[in-house]
Amino acid sequence: MSSSSAATAGGRRNLYLPPPCHHLADYRSNAHGLAKPFRSLQPCLRVRPLSRPEIRRDPHEISRCGPCSAADSAGGGMGPRLFACLACAAVCCPAHAPSHADECRPGHEIAVDVDRAELFCCACGDQVYDREFDKAVVLAQIAAAAANASTSCPLPESLGKRRRVDYRPWAPDPQEWAAMRRGSSPLLLPDASDPSSAGTANTSTSSPSSPPWGLRGLNNLGNTCFMNSVLQALLHTPPLRNYFLSDRHNRFVCQQKGRRKKGSSGGSTGGDRRNPSGGSPVCLACDLDAIYSAVFSGDRSPYSPARFLYRWWQYASNLASYEQQDAHEFFISVLDGIHENVEQDRHKPQSQGNGDCCIAHRVFSGVLRSDVTCTICGFTSTTYDPCLDISLDLDSNHNFMNVPTMKSHACNGEKDLILSSQICGVSTLMGCLERFTRPERLDSDQKFFCQHCKVRQESLKQMSIRKLPLVTCFHIKRFEHSSIKRMSRKIDRYLQFPFSLDMAPYLSSSILRSRFGNRIFAFDGDDSDAATELASEFELFAVIAHSGRIEAGHYITYLRLSNQWYKCDDAWIAHVSENIVRDSQAYMLFYVQKTLYYKASEDVSAL
């Protein structure tokens, strides 16, 4: 590809462009810039909601190649790309565009794609970029989307820059070593000079005969497999694990602060969600810290998280029972409990969407973007919502276009071609994400009030991911509840999911780029620099699966530690193959950013 301007584009990010096209530079110098030619094209610019701009003299015009009369895709079928010469407006297909540029040169090398409003050099046979041209096209699209200033939706300040979390390995000093030896069973580091430490060093390998440190069963306390499965995933979430093992939340210090706060306030008044019975305040982060200490103590015998269950019952009293609960509901409740405790301890609580308020949101919080576009005038209403996970529909029988497309995803170093559509009773995670980000027409009873038309209109809604968290949790909707039929059912559809996942196609920047086309003008939401592209690659490290019926099922967790898979079935831990994990009925999938996954794959004893 070529460009008329090199180096950078856009004030918010660095964009490295290919070498400039000398044909475009000659055209600019001979035509006194692109302003005059584009002014002649501006009346021909047609913008449809949630689609790229087109060049048409008439909205219903069907462009055809002059030499061969080939029609574009607007004429039905899959026609070739057509280019209109900026000098003489002659329309040619890719086969005849070079000959037109050669016969009519100089000055006829640059053309515009009539279906995409993108510049093309017929002599070089490649797309070219110009900042002024792209800016004019993008601004025309924005102006066409809404006719007044209220259409602009400024980006929240909290989303201007995503927080970069640096990896800082920790090594204890002599005083910390002494404190650990006095208070707990330390994680022994292998000593090359000590022959007796050879067996200890081997205990931290990832071989099936020697499970990694921190892999410990959890006793079932009576229909608590939902809790055990989520706790196993949280205990081995790399950023969360590093946070608690580095003593960033010390339960003894937190409890002392709670007692001092209680004394300064003159005692408990009762009715506090953190202190419902007038006793010690409920801090789920402290109870989780206690579980981390027990699990990573080196003891392999199953652990009973009875205190955590009791404290969670105090926090979520409406769910306090020995009945089976939903694992996803428990997961959200625990994260909310950690967040609420930190928020009440802060003098100036931060917004939940900021993602920096507590460790739960620093790890799991992302931001979703929702665009609702009026189908009559094109006005777009954009909202940003924080999320702790992404819920995906599994059933493909409703409002799904069965058009199969092939995508290549890396899985453990191998390239697998996976059918992105959902066919033959099989769903794919990529297909679910495509459906999640695909524009959908809202029902007639869901018409939104258009600020431009001043009435309720039919609209299109499109979701995208504005900010990716460090750890992305996908909740698969396997349970359906119908209030009309008064029945519930479980969807047993098989789900294919990759071990390595690229989230770039589902980001807001990618969705907007597909809408605006390939531009070097930085429009709202297009901030995908090199760091963002790197952060879009994720690795699977935990799978929570549900087996059985909806009223009598069982939860288990599969953990990927040091590139080995382990099945955590309450108190039982077993090494399993990848095929066992792939064949499970996944209910929750946990992906961590690839750079953090490789650092998490290091020996835990080196932390």
PDB file of C-alpha atoms in Angstrom, residues 290-417:
ATOM      1  CA  ALA A 290      -7.012 -16.593  53.715  1.00  0.00           C
ATOM      2  CA  ILE A 291      -7.826 -19.182  51.035  1.00  0.00           C
ATOM      3  CA  TYR A 292      -4.772 -18.125  49.014  1.00  0.00           C
ATOM      4  CA  SER A 293      -2.580 -18.622  52.095  1.00  0.00           C
ATOM      5  CA  ALA A 294      -4.045 -22.072  52.721  1.00  0.00           C
ATOM      6  CA  VAL A 295      -3.952 -23.266  49.105  1.00  0.00           C
ATOM      7  CA  PHE A 296      -0.381 -22.090  48.449  1.00  0.00           C
ATOM      8  CA  SER A 297       0.949 -23.329  51.809  1.00  0.00           C
ATOM      9  CA  GLY A 298       2.184 -26.591  50.291  1.00  0.00           C
ATOM     10  CA  ASP A 299      -0.469 -28.749  51.943  1.00  0.00           C
ATOM     11  CA  ARG A 300      -1.998 -31.140  49.387  1.00  0.00           C
ATOM     12  CA  SER A 301      -4.942 -32.345  51.491  1.00  0.00           C
ATOM     13  CA  PRO A 302      -8.371 -30.991  50.451  1.00  0.00           C
ATOM     14  CA  TYR A 303      -9.284 -27.649  51.981  1.00  0.00           C
ATOM     15  CA  SER A 304     -12.709 -26.745  53.343  1.00  0.00           C
ATOM     16  CA  PRO A 305     -13.732 -23.144  52.490  1.00  0.00           C
ATOM     17  CA  ALA A 306     -16.402 -23.113  55.209  1.00  0.00           C
ATOM     18  CA  ARG A 307     -15.556 -19.644  56.480  1.00  0.00           C
ATOM     19  CA  PHE A 308     -15.706 -18.162  52.994  1.00  0.00           C
ATOM     20  CA  LEU A 309     -19.115 -19.763  52.410  1.00  0.00           C
ATOM     21  CA  TYR A 310     -20.413 -18.365  55.722  1.00  0.00           C
ATOM     22  CA  ARG A 311     -19.088 -14.878  54.979  1.00  0.00           C
ATOM     23  CA  TRP A 312     -20.578 -14.975  51.507  1.00  0.00           C
ATOM     24  CA  TRP A 313     -23.921 -15.946  53.048  1.00  0.00           C
ATOM     25  CA  GLN A 314     -23.638 -12.870  55.250  1.00  0.00           C
ATOM     26  CA  TYR A 315     -22.937 -10.690  52.225  1.00  0.00           C
ATOM     27  CA  ALA A 316     -25.573 -12.247  49.917  1.00  0.00           C
ATOM     28  CA  SER A 317     -28.213 -13.273  52.426  1.00  0.00           C
ATOM     29  CA  ASN A 318     -30.805 -13.840  49.698  1.00  0.00           C
ATOM     30  CA  LEU A 319     -28.670 -16.738  48.403  1.00  0.00           C
ATOM     31  CA  ALA A 320     -27.856 -18.239  51.804  1.00  0.00           C
ATOM     32  CA  SER A 321     -29.036 -21.859  51.566  1.00  0.00           C
ATOM     33  CA  TYR A 322     -27.731 -25.357  50.951  1.00  0.00           C
ATOM     34  CA  GLU A 323     -29.386 -25.456  47.547  1.00  0.00           C
ATOM     35  CA  GLN A 324     -27.365 -25.498  44.347  1.00  0.00           C
ATOM     36  CA  GLN A 325     -26.639 -21.980  43.086  1.00  0.00           C
ATOM     37  CA  ASP A 326     -25.591 -20.643  39.706  1.00  0.00           C
ATOM     38  CA  ALA A 327     -21.792 -20.429  39.321  1.00  0.00           C
ATOM     39  CA  HIS A 328     -21.983 -17.291  37.194  1.00  0.00           C
ATOM     40  CA  GLU A 329     -24.204 -15.553  39.737  1.00  0.00           C
ATOM     41  CA  PHE A 330     -21.766 -16.502  42.484  1.00  0.00           C
ATOM     42  CA  PHE A 331     -18.823 -15.186  40.427  1.00  0.00           C
ATOM     43  CA  ILE A 332     -20.454 -11.769  39.928  1.00  0.00           C
ATOM     44  CA  SER A 333     -21.508 -11.645  43.591  1.00  0.00           C
ATOM     45  CA  VAL A 334     -17.948 -12.262  44.814  1.00  0.00           C
ATOM     46  CA  LEU A 335     -16.486  -9.570  42.552  1.00  0.00           C
ATOM     47  CA  ASP A 336     -19.179  -7.125  43.642  1.00  0.00           C
ATOM     48  CA  GLY A 337     -18.415  -7.960  47.283  1.00  0.00           C
ATOM     49  CA  ILE A 338     -14.725  -7.187  46.834  1.00  0.00           C
ATOM     50  CA  HIS A 339     -15.593  -3.976  45.000  1.00  0.00           C
ATOM     51  CA  GLU A 340     -18.145  -2.844  47.583  1.00  0.00           C
ATOM     52  CA  ASN A 341     -15.733  -3.345  50.472  1.00  0.00           C
ATOM     53  CA  VAL A 342     -13.041  -1.254  48.798  1.00  0.00           C
ATOM     54  CA  GLU A 343     -15.526   1.451  47.787  1.00  0.00           C
ATOM     55  CA  GLN A 344     -16.762   1.896  51.356  1.00  0.00           C
ATOM     56  CA  ASP A 345     -13.184   2.176  52.625  1.00  0.00           C
ATOM     57  CA  ARG A 346     -12.299   4.983  50.190  1.00  0.00           C
ATOM     58  CA  HIS A 347     -12.877   8.630  50.995  1.00  0.00           C
ATOM     59  CA  LYS A 348     -13.415   9.411  47.303  1.00  0.00           C
ATOM     60  CA  PRO A 349     -14.880   6.357  45.628  1.00  0.00           C
ATOM     61  CA  GLN A 350     -14.155   6.006  41.935  1.00  0.00           C
ATOM     62  CA  SER A 351     -16.512   5.033  39.204  1.00  0.00           C
ATOM     63  CA  GLN A 352     -16.953   1.341  38.538  1.00  0.00           C
ATOM     64  CA  GLY A 353     -16.279   1.889  34.840  1.00  0.00           C
ATOM     65  CA  ASN A 354     -12.851   3.365  35.575  1.00  0.00           C
ATOM     66  CA  GLY A 355     -11.432  -0.091  36.252  1.00  0.00           C
ATOM     67  CA  ASP A 356      -8.921   1.167  38.847  1.00  0.00           C
ATOM     68  CA  CYS A 357     -11.156   1.170  41.928  1.00  0.00           C
ATOM     69  CA  CYS A 358     -10.277  -2.317  43.216  1.00  0.00           C
ATOM     70  CA  ILE A 359      -8.365  -5.444  42.247  1.00  0.00           C
ATOM     71  CA  ALA A 360     -11.557  -7.154  41.028  1.00  0.00           C
ATOM     72  CA  HIS A 361     -12.217  -4.453  38.442  1.00  0.00           C
ATOM     73  CA  ARG A 362      -8.556  -3.947  37.582  1.00  0.00           C
ATOM     74  CA  VAL A 363      -8.479  -7.585  36.515  1.00  0.00           C
ATOM     75  CA  PHE A 364     -11.959  -8.297  35.115  1.00  0.00           C
ATOM     76  CA  SER A 365     -13.512  -4.931  34.207  1.00  0.00           C
ATOM     77  CA  GLY A 366     -13.933  -4.012  30.556  1.00  0.00           C
ATOM     78  CA  VAL A 367     -16.104  -1.546  28.652  1.00  0.00           C
ATOM     79  CA  LEU A 368     -18.746  -2.323  26.036  1.00  0.00           C
ATOM     80  CA  ARG A 369     -19.837   0.117  23.361  1.00  0.00           C
ATOM     81  CA  SER A 370     -23.429   0.168  22.124  1.00  0.00           C
ATOM     82  CA  ASP A 371     -24.417   2.015  18.925  1.00  0.00           C
ATOM     83  CA  VAL A 372     -28.132   2.467  18.218  1.00  0.00           C
ATOM     84  CA  THR A 373     -28.677   3.940  14.751  1.00  0.00           C
ATOM     85  CA  CYS A 374     -31.904   5.329  13.374  1.00  0.00           C
ATOM     86  CA  THR A 375     -32.737   3.597  10.084  1.00  0.00           C
ATOM     87  CA  ILE A 376     -34.493   6.726   8.769  1.00  0.00           C
ATOM     88  CA  CYS A 377     -31.972   9.536   9.275  1.00  0.00           C
ATOM     89  CA  GLY A 378     -28.851   7.709  10.426  1.00  0.00           C
ATOM     90  CA  PHE A 379     -28.589   9.403  13.831  1.00  0.00           C
ATOM     91  CA  THR A 380     -26.440   7.261  16.140  1.00  0.00           C
ATOM     92  CA  SER A 381     -26.697   7.164  19.913  1.00  0.00           C
ATOM     93  CA  THR A 382     -23.551   5.745  21.548  1.00  0.00           C
ATOM     94  CA  THR A 383     -23.283   4.554  25.141  1.00  0.00           C
ATOM     95  CA  TYR A 384     -20.442   2.958  27.113  1.00  0.00           C
ATOM     96  CA  ASP A 385     -21.172   0.392  29.802  1.00  0.00           C
ATOM     97  CA  PRO A 386     -18.700  -1.306  32.176  1.00  0.00           C
ATOM     98  CA  CYS A 387     -18.826  -5.087  32.351  1.00  0.00           C
ATOM     99  CA  LEU A 388     -17.186  -7.816  34.398  1.00  0.00           C
ATOM    100  CA  ASP A 389     -17.901 -10.530  31.846  1.00  0.00           C
ATOM    101  CA  ILE A 390     -19.473 -11.029  28.430  1.00  0.00           C
ATOM    102  CA  SER A 391     -22.617 -13.161  28.201  1.00  0.00           C
ATOM    103  CA  LEU A 392     -22.993 -14.966  24.877  1.00  0.00           C
ATOM    104  CA  ASP A 393     -26.052 -16.688  23.417  1.00  0.00           C
ATOM    105  CA  LEU A 394     -25.423 -20.318  22.546  1.00  0.00           C
ATOM    106  CA  ASP A 395     -28.566 -21.221  20.631  1.00  0.00           C
ATOM    107  CA  SER A 396     -28.236 -20.324  16.936  1.00  0.00           C
ATOM    108  CA  ASN A 397     -31.837 -20.883  15.876  1.00  0.00           C
ATOM    109  CA  HIS A 398     -33.031 -17.327  16.504  1.00  0.00           C
ATOM    110  CA  ASN A 399     -32.007 -14.327  14.391  1.00  0.00           C
ATOM    111  CA  PHE A 400     -28.846 -15.957  13.097  1.00  0.00           C
ATOM    112  CA  MET A 401     -27.620 -15.847   9.529  1.00  0.00           C
ATOM    113  CA  ASN A 402     -26.232 -19.264   8.585  1.00  0.00           C
ATOM    114  CA  VAL A 403     -23.516 -17.963   6.291  1.00  0.00           C
ATOM    115  CA  PRO A 404     -20.373 -19.947   7.093  1.00  0.00           C
ATOM    116  CA  THR A 405     -17.059 -18.119   7.075  1.00  0.00           C
ATOM    117  CA  MET A 406     -13.666 -19.573   7.820  1.00  0.00           C
ATOM    118  CA  LYS A 407     -11.319 -18.078  10.383  1.00  0.00           C
ATOM    119  CA  SER A 408      -7.893 -19.216  11.413  1.00  0.00           C
ATOM    120  CA  HIS A 409      -7.049 -19.279  15.096  1.00  0.00           C
ATOM    121  CA  ALA A 410      -3.824 -20.426  16.612  1.00  0.00           C
ATOM    122  CA  CYS A 411      -4.251 -23.203  19.133  1.00  0.00           C
ATOM    123  CA  ASN A 412      -1.120 -24.416  20.908  1.00  0.00           C
ATOM    124  CA  GLY A 413       1.084 -23.472  18.009  1.00  0.00           C
ATOM    125  CA  GLU A 414      -1.151 -25.029  15.361  1.00  0.00           C
ATOM    126  CA  LYS A 415      -3.491 -23.352  12.922  1.00  0.00           C
ATOM    127  CA  ASP A 416      -7.032 -24.678  13.040  1.00  0.00           C
ATOM    128  CA  LEU A 417      -9.660 -23.690  10.516  1.00  0.00           C
TER     129      LEU A 417
END
